[in-house]
Amino acid sequence: MTCDSRGYTDGIQVTALSELVTEIISHNVDFVLFPGDLVSGYTAAGPSEFEGQLRTWVQMTKPVYDRNIGVYVGRGNHEISDAWGLYPPAVIDPTDNHAVRWLNVFGNDLYPEQKLPGNGPAGEEYMTYSVSHRNALVVMLDQYAGIKHQAIHKADQRWLDAQLAASTKPHIFIAGHEAAFRALHTDCLDNCPSERDAFWAGIRKAGGRTYFCGHDHFYDHARVDDGDGDPNNDIHQYIIGTAGAWPYVWLPPYSGNNGDYVVEQWHHAERYGYVLVEIDELDVTLTWMQR
């Protein structure tokens, strides 16, 4: 699990991404989670060039695809850079924008090897989706309203609740681009605290213990204490925006609207890397692998 590989060569930090491809292959993993900011987006002159950046990213990661390793990507704010901070959204051409171009790359029958699952909520197909893999349910969440293409900083909770309720898998791994509990960036799920709290409660109810995200360019592992006195049922937030975008400098406190939760930092690193998740029946080990 890692994300945020954006840079300045075709929108990509090519050195770090190339090294990550080698690392992924060396561990013989089953799949990779990459929730957003694959590319810069902002450096693209228009939708066509943005699509070109995505296709370059796919080409760079082709050795992973060629080994039948699942590559589960999601959108970050740089994938909606044509709409980010622009209001009203009508200024974006509804027939040709970054959302449309994302679907050209990751929701297209012409490219089956990179086509993502289409089981998301209406309007978010190939952006929000779930995958059952062995004894785990894997969920990738779009937090930008799918083809509506807006910075709403939340996911489709009704769809997520249905996915979690239907799953019989003992392990649940949920990923989205933005942190649920604010670290550095203010633009995250903390913008909608009541929806964020419902999201967090849904993960706990389903037995999930982790949430993976990026957006902040560092590694930050935090335990989110729900106040019930039992640390074993607390959910851990893993910010892993460490795939090549320039690292940020940040220290606690977690100064967002945390509601009744207490966010406690367990580990922090301002370096490139990824988290390796290893499953042995009911045991899960998560290891920070630093460059």
XYZ file of C-alpha atoms in Angstrom:
291
model
C 0.000 0.000 0.000
C 1.301 3.401 -1.063
C 0.228 6.407 -3.138
C 1.170 9.922 -4.265
C 3.685 9.254 -7.043
C 3.094 12.588 -8.735
C 6.080 14.478 -10.050
C 7.382 16.514 -12.969
C 8.234 13.999 -15.692
C 4.958 13.302 -17.477
C 3.358 14.153 -14.132
C 5.258 11.353 -12.337
C 8.241 11.005 -9.996
C 9.763 8.361 -12.220
C 12.721 7.353 -10.048
C 10.660 6.542 -6.966
C 7.906 4.825 -8.949
C 10.415 2.678 -10.823
C 11.957 1.589 -7.533
C 8.510 0.783 -6.141
C 7.738 -1.427 -9.127
C 10.909 -3.395 -8.416
C 9.987 -3.690 -4.733
C 6.441 -4.835 -5.492
C 7.684 -7.581 -7.771
C 10.383 -8.677 -5.318
C 7.814 -9.377 -2.601
C 5.587 -11.406 -4.941
C 2.504 -9.696 -3.553
C -1.051 -10.565 -4.532
C -2.146 -6.980 -5.122
C -1.255 -3.318 -4.674
C -3.445 -0.567 -3.230
C -2.732 2.909 -4.613
C -5.408 5.426 -3.539
C -4.681 8.471 -5.599
C -2.338 11.125 -6.925
C -0.847 8.749 -9.431
C 0.064 11.805 -11.504
C 0.321 15.562 -11.144
C -2.714 16.523 -13.190
C -1.976 20.207 -12.616
C 0.888 20.076 -15.090
C -1.396 18.740 -17.828
C -2.408 21.295 -20.451
C -5.869 19.735 -20.732
C -7.834 16.493 -20.428
C -5.949 14.812 -23.270
C -2.573 15.446 -21.661
C -3.940 14.294 -18.298
C -4.980 11.007 -19.894
C -1.480 10.780 -21.316
C -0.037 11.090 -17.811
C -2.238 8.238 -16.592
C -1.208 6.067 -19.528
C 2.450 6.762 -18.781
C 1.832 5.654 -15.182
C 0.249 2.424 -16.413
C 3.158 1.840 -18.777
C 5.656 2.361 -15.957
C 3.840 -0.171 -13.780
C 3.362 -2.656 -16.634
C 5.826 -5.162 -15.102
C 3.421 -5.422 -12.140
C 0.389 -5.930 -14.370
C 2.319 -8.476 -16.450
C 2.813 -10.656 -13.361
C -0.945 -10.755 -12.733
C -0.575 -8.711 -9.562
C -3.780 -6.812 -8.898
C -3.322 -3.055 -9.205
C -6.157 -1.286 -7.412
C -5.926 2.460 -7.898
C -8.199 5.294 -6.849
C -8.467 9.005 -7.497
C -6.759 11.696 -5.471
C -7.142 15.452 -5.596
C -4.606 15.634 -8.430
C -6.852 13.402 -10.521
C -9.539 16.093 -10.187
C -7.142 19.001 -10.569
C -9.294 20.492 -13.332
C -12.122 20.910 -10.799
C -10.237 21.313 -7.519
C -11.220 24.576 -5.869
C -13.369 25.696 -8.811
C -16.956 26.725 -8.126
C -19.471 26.327 -9.599
C -18.523 22.921 -11.068
C -20.319 23.865 -14.300
C -17.129 25.546 -15.478
C -15.862 22.019 -16.240
C -16.873 20.517 -19.578
C -19.137 17.578 -18.617
C -18.240 15.713 -21.803
C -14.456 15.945 -21.512
C -12.765 16.342 -18.155
C -10.402 14.426 -15.910
C -13.171 12.102 -14.701
C -14.027 11.127 -18.270
C -10.354 10.574 -19.043
C -9.931 8.430 -15.909
C -12.663 6.154 -17.225
C -10.933 6.014 -20.610
C -7.925 4.476 -18.869
C -9.350 2.487 -15.949
C -12.927 1.751 -17.005
C -12.423 0.768 -20.620
C -13.070 -2.668 -22.147
C -10.261 -1.972 -24.615
C -7.768 -2.284 -21.738
C -8.970 -5.264 -19.672
C -5.690 -5.727 -17.824
C -6.032 -2.323 -16.121
C -9.821 -2.063 -16.000
C -11.053 -1.670 -12.433
C -14.165 -3.337 -10.966
C -17.417 -1.649 -11.948
C -19.430 -2.533 -8.829
C -19.404 0.925 -7.269
C -22.442 3.133 -6.668
C -24.107 4.772 -9.653
C -21.843 7.429 -11.112
C -18.764 6.108 -9.300
C -18.130 2.911 -11.240
C -14.393 2.222 -11.741
C -13.650 4.859 -9.084
C -15.319 3.353 -6.014
C -15.297 -0.443 -5.919
C -14.792 -3.535 -3.806
C -12.832 -6.721 -4.406
C -12.970 -10.015 -2.526
C -9.540 -11.615 -2.415
C -9.004 -14.862 -0.537
C -10.019 -14.071 3.055
C -10.176 -10.286 2.684
C -12.574 -7.636 1.439
C -10.760 -4.728 -0.191
C -12.595 -1.435 -0.747
C -11.361 1.576 -2.707
C -13.342 4.757 -2.083
C -13.687 7.757 -4.359
C -14.144 10.900 -2.256
C -14.882 13.234 -5.170
C -18.464 12.379 -6.215
C -17.474 10.153 -9.128
C -18.423 11.579 -12.500
C -19.930 14.623 -10.766
C -16.265 15.464 -10.213
C -16.422 17.628 -7.077
C -14.254 17.969 -3.975
C -16.888 16.750 -1.511
C -14.413 15.020 0.867
C -16.639 12.033 1.611
C -17.605 8.627 0.263
C -20.952 6.986 -0.491
C -21.730 5.662 2.985
C -24.865 3.760 2.017
C -22.978 1.790 -0.620
C -20.083 1.130 1.765
C -22.388 -0.066 4.544
C -24.022 -2.507 2.128
C -20.654 -3.870 1.028
C -19.502 -4.352 4.609
C -22.776 -5.971 5.668
C -22.673 -8.455 2.787
C -19.080 -9.534 3.320
C -18.233 -12.740 5.177
C -14.476 -12.186 4.976
C -12.565 -11.968 8.276
C -10.347 -9.118 7.044
C -11.412 -5.701 5.748
C -9.072 -3.194 4.123
C -10.476 0.203 3.149
C -8.568 2.878 1.261
C -9.272 6.405 0.073
C -7.070 9.339 -0.783
C -7.799 11.674 2.110
C -7.150 11.220 5.804
C -10.181 10.716 8.016
C -8.512 12.554 10.891
C -6.588 15.624 9.837
C -2.819 15.625 9.983
C -1.271 18.287 7.705
C -3.806 18.917 4.951
C -7.002 20.682 5.992
C -8.857 19.407 2.908
C -9.791 15.903 4.026
C -12.692 13.941 5.539
C -12.377 16.207 8.579
C -14.243 18.799 6.470
C -17.395 16.713 7.030
C -17.002 15.456 10.623
C -20.448 13.912 11.044
C -20.067 11.925 7.823
C -16.502 11.038 8.843
C -17.725 9.734 12.199
C -20.375 7.602 10.476
C -17.680 6.262 8.157
C -15.433 5.393 11.108
C -18.280 3.756 13.026
C -19.119 1.666 9.966
C -15.578 0.316 9.764
C -15.618 -0.580 13.453
C -19.042 -2.245 13.255
C -17.788 -4.429 10.401
C -14.693 -5.447 12.366
C -12.209 -3.394 10.360
C -9.084 -2.158 12.113
C -7.337 -0.056 9.472
C -7.932 2.806 7.074
C -5.323 3.511 4.386
C -4.910 6.932 2.772
C -2.396 9.436 1.435
C -2.648 13.124 0.437
C -0.071 14.092 3.069
C 3.377 13.229 1.733
C 4.723 11.236 4.646
C 4.109 8.034 6.547
C 1.991 8.464 9.648
C 0.487 5.641 11.684
C -2.018 6.730 14.317
C -4.331 4.861 16.657
C -7.747 6.494 16.881
C -8.958 5.883 20.431
C -12.741 5.603 20.541
C -12.842 6.031 24.320
C -14.375 2.698 25.283
C -11.294 1.549 27.178
C -10.521 -1.309 24.798
C -7.561 -0.521 22.515
C -8.052 -3.799 20.657
C -11.108 -2.491 18.814
C -9.640 0.897 17.912
C -9.089 1.650 14.221
C -5.656 2.682 12.990
C -5.203 5.387 10.354
C -2.278 4.833 8.001
C -1.265 7.852 5.923
C 1.115 6.516 3.265
C 1.595 9.301 0.705
C 5.133 8.129 0.092
C 5.430 6.988 -3.534
C 7.500 9.881 -4.845
C 5.813 13.228 -4.234
C 8.065 15.599 -2.302
C 7.885 14.762 1.450
C 6.195 17.201 3.813
C 7.333 18.167 7.309
C 4.700 17.862 10.042
C 4.345 17.134 13.751
C 1.243 16.513 15.905
C -1.169 17.530 17.282
C -3.925 16.227 15.036
C -5.734 19.537 15.167
C -8.890 18.788 13.214
C -12.416 18.242 14.486
C -11.841 14.851 16.109
C -15.177 14.672 17.911
C -15.055 12.168 20.764
C -11.960 10.457 19.367
C -8.380 10.881 20.546
C -5.769 10.490 17.809
C -2.430 9.123 19.022
C 0.624 8.981 16.770
C 2.441 5.649 16.794
C 4.998 6.137 14.031
C 5.994 8.879 11.599
C 8.539 9.081 8.777
C 9.138 11.735 6.129
C 10.648 9.351 3.609
C 9.574 7.366 0.559
C 8.297 3.854 1.084
C 5.245 1.629 1.386
C 3.436 -0.603 3.852
C 3.653 -4.337 3.278
C 0.588 -6.224 4.521
C 1.039 -9.925 5.255
C -1.864 -12.195 6.169
C -1.553 -15.570 7.872
C -5.103 -16.845 8.338
C -6.486 -14.518 11.050
C -3.200 -12.766 11.783
C -2.249 -9.578 9.923
C 1.163 -7.919 10.014
C 1.711 -4.420 8.621
C 5.318 -3.352 8.080
C 6.573 0.089 7.052
C 9.203 -0.441 4.340
C 11.341 2.693 4.086
C 13.526 3.630 1.130
